[in-house]
C-alpha positions as protocol buffer text, in pm:
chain_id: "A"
residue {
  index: 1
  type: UNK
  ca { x: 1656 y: 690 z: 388 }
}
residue {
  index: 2
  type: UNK
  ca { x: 1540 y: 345 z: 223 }
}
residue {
  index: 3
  type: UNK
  ca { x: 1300 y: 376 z: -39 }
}
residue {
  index: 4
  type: UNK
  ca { x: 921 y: 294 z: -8 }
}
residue {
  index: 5
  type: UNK
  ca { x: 810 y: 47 z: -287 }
}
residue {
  index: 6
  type: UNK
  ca { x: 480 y: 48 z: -402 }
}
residue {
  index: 7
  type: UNK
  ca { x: 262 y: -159 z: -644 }
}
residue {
  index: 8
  type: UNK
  ca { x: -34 y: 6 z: -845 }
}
residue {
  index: 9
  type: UNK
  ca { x: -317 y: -233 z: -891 }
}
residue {
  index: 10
  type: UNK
  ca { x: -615 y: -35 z: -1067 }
}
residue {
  index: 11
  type: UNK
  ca { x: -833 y: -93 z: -1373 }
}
residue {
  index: 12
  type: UNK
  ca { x: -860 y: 207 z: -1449 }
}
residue {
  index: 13
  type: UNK
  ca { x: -573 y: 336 z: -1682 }
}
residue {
  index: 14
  type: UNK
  ca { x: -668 y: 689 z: -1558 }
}
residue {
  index: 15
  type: UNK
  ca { x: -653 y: 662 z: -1182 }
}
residue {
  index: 16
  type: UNK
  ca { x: -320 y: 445 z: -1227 }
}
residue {
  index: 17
  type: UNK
  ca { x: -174 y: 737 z: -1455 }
}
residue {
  index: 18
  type: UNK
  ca { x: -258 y: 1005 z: -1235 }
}
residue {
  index: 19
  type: UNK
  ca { x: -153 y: 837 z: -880 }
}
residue {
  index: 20
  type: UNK
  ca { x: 170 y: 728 z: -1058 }
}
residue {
  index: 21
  type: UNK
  ca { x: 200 y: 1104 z: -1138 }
}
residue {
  index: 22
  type: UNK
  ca { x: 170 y: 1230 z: -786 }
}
residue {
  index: 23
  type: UNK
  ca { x: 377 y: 911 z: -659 }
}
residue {
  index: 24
  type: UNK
  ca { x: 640 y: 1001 z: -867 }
}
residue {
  index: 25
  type: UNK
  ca { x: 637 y: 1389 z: -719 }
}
residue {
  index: 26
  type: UNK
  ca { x: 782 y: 1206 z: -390 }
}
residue {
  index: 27
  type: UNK
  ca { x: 1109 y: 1157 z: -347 }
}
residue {
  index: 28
  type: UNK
  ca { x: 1094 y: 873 z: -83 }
}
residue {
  index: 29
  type: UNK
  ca { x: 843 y: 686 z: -317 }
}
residue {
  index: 30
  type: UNK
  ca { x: 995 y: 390 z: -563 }
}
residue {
  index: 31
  type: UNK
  ca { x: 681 y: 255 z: -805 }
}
residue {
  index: 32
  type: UNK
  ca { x: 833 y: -115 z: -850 }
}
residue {
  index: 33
  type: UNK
  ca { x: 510 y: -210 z: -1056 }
}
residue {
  index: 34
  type: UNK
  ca { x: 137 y: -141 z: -1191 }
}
residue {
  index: 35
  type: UNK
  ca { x: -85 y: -327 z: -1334 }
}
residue {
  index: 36
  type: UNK
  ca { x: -467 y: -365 z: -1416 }
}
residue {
  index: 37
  type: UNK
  ca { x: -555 y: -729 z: -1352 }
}
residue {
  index: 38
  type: UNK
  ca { x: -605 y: -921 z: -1088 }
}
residue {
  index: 39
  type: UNK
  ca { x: -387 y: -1222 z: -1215 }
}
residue {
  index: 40
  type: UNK
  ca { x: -72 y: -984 z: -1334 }
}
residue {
  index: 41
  type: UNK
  ca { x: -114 y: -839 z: -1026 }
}
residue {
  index: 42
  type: UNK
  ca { x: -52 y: -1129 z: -782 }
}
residue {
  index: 43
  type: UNK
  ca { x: 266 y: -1231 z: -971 }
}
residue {
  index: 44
  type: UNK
  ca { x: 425 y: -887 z: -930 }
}
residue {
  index: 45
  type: UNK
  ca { x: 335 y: -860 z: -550 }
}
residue {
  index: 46
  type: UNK
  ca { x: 462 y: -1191 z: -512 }
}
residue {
  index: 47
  type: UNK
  ca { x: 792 y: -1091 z: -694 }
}
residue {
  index: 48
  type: UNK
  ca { x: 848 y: -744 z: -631 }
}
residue {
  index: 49
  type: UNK
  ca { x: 722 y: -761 z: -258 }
}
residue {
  index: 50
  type: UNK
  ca { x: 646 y: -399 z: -246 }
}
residue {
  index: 51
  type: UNK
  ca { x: 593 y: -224 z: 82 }
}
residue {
  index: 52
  type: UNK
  ca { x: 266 y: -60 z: 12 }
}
residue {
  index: 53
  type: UNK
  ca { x: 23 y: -208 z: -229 }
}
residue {
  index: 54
  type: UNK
  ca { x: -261 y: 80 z: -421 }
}
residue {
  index: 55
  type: UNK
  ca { x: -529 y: -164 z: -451 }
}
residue {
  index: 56
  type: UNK
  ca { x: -859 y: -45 z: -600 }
}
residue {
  index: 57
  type: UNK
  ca { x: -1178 y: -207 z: -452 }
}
residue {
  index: 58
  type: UNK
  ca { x: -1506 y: -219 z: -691 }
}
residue {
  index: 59
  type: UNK
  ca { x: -1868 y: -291 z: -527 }
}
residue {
  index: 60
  type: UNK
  ca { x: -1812 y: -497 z: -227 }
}
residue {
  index: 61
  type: UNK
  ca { x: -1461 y: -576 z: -298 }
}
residue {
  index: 62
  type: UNK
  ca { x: -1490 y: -955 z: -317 }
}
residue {
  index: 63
  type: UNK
  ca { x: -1239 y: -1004 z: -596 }
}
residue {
  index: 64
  type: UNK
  ca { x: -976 y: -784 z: -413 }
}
residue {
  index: 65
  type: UNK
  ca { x: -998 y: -979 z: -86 }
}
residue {
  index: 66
  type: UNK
  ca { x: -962 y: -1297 z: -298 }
}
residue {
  index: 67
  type: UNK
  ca { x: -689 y: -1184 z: -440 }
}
residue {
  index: 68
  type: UNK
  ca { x: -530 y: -1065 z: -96 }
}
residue {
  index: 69
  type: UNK
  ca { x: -560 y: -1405 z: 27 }
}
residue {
  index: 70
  type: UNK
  ca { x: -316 y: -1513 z: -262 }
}
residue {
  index: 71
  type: UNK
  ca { x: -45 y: -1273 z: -182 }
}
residue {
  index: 72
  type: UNK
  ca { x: 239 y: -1488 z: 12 }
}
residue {
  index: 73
  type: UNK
  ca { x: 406 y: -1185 z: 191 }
}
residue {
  index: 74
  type: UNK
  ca { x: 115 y: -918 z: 274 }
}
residue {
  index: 75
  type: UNK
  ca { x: 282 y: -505 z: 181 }
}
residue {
  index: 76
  type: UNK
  ca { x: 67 y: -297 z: 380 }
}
residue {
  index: 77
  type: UNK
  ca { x: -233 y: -224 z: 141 }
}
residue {
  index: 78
  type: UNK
  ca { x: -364 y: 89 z: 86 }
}
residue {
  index: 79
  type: UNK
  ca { x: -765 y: 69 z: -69 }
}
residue {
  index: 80
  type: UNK
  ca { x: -847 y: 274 z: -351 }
}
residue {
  index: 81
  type: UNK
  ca { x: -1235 y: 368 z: -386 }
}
residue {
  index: 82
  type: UNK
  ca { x: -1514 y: 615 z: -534 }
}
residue {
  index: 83
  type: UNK
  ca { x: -1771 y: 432 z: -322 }
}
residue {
  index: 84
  type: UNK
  ca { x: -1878 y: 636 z: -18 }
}
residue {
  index: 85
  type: UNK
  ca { x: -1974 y: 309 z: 162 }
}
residue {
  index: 86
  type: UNK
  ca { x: -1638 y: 113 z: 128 }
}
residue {
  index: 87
  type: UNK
  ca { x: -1471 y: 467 z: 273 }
}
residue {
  index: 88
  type: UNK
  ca { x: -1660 y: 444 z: 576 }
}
residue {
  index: 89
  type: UNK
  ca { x: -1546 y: 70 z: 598 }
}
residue {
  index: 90
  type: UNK
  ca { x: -1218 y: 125 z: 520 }
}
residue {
  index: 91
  type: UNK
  ca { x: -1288 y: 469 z: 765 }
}
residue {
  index: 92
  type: UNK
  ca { x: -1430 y: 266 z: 1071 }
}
residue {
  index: 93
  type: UNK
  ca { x: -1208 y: -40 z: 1057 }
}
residue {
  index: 94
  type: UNK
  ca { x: -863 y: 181 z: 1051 }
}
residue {
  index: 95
  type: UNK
  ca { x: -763 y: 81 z: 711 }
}
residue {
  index: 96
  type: UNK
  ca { x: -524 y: 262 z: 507 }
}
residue {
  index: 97
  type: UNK
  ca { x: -745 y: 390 z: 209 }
}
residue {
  index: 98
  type: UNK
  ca { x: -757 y: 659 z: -23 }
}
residue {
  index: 99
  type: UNK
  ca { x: -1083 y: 832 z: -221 }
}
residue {
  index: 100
  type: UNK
  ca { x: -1112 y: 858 z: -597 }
}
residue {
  index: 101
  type: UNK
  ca { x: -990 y: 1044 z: -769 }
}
residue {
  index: 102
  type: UNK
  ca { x: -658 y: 1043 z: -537 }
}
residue {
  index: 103
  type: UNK
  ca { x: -538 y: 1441 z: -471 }
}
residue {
  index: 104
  type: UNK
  ca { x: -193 y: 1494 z: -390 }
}
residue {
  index: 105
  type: UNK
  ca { x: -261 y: 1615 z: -61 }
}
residue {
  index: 106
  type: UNK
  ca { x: -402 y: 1313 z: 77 }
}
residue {
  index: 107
  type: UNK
  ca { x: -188 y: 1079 z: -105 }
}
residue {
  index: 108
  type: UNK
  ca { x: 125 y: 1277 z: 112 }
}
residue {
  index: 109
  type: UNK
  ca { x: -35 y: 1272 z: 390 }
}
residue {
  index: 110
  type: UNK
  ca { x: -90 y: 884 z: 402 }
}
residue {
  index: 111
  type: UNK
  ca { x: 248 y: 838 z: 307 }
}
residue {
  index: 112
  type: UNK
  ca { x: 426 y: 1079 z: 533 }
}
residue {
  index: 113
  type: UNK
  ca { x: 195 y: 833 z: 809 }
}
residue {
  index: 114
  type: UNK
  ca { x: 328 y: 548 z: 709 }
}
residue {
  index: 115
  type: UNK
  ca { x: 688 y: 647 z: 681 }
}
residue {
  index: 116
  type: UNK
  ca { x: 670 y: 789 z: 1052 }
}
residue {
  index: 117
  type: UNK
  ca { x: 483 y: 466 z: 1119 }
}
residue {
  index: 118
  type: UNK
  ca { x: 758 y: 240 z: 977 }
}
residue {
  index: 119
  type: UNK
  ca { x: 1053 y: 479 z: 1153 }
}
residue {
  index: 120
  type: UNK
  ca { x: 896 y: 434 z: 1482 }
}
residue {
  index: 121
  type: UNK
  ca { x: 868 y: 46 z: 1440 }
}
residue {
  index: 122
  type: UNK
  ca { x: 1235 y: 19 z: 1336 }
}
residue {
  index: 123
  type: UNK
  ca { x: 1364 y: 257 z: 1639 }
}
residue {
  index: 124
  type: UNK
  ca { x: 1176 y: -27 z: 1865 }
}
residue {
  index: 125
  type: UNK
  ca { x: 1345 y: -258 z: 1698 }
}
residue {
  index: 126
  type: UNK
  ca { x: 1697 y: -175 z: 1692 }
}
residue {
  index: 127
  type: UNK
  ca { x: 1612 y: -63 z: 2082 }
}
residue {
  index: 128
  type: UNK
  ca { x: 1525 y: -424 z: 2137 }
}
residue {
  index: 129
  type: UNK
  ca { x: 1801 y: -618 z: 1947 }
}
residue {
  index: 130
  type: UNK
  ca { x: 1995 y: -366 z: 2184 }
}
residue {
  index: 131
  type: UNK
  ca { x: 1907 y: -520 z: 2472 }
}
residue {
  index: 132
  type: UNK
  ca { x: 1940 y: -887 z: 2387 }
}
residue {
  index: 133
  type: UNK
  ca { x: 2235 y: -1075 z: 2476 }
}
residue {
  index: 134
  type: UNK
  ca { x: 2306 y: -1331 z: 2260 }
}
residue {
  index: 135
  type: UNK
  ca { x: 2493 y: -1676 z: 2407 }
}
residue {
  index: 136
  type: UNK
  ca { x: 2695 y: -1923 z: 2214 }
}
């Protein structure tokens, strides 16, 4: 099974250590980066192109949508927040999002998601490039 590559982006030094502590309890998991700035930030996404992105969203998370803009090929993103408000956002809009401080229990349950997620999207695929008949 391929390896899921994910990019911490957190100021806090604490909530990076600790999710990079439970991330690395998963064996599917690869942590390709982390960071705590914004600006160090969008040149490892760009580079690394992770396939999930821990993003943590202060107040009303203007400087992290900014900084989504900038990102040339989007990972899926996962929001990191202590604010009740942004979790009913994140809650109400279907975005992938996890509460401070992250437990390990919901941190494998998002990612056991998104692996069955991704599995079921490449069985489509490979059902569809099946069926196509290419001509010369």
């Amino acid at each position: 099974m391929e390896k899921t590559t994910c990019l911490l982006l957190d100021e806090s030094e604490k909530d990076r250590a600790s999710l990079i502590s439970l991330l690395k309890a998963i064996d599917f998991v690869e942590i390709v980066g982390s960071t705590n700035n914004f600006k160090e930030g969008l040149t490892l996404v760009n580079e690394l192109e992770p396939n999930l992105l821990f993003l943590d969203v202060k107040g009303d998370g203007a400087a992290a949508y900014k900084f989504i803009e900038k990102i040339k090929k989007q990972p899926t993103i996962v929001f990191l927040t202590d604010d009740d408000a942004n979790v009913k956002t994140f809650s109400a809009n279907r975005l992938h999002y996890l509460k401070k401080p992250v437990t390990a229990e919901g941190l494998t349950f998002l990612l056991n998601s998104f692996q069955q997620t991704h599995q079921q999207l490449a069985d489509k695929m490979k059902g569809l490039l099946g069926q196509l008949k290419l001509e010369n």
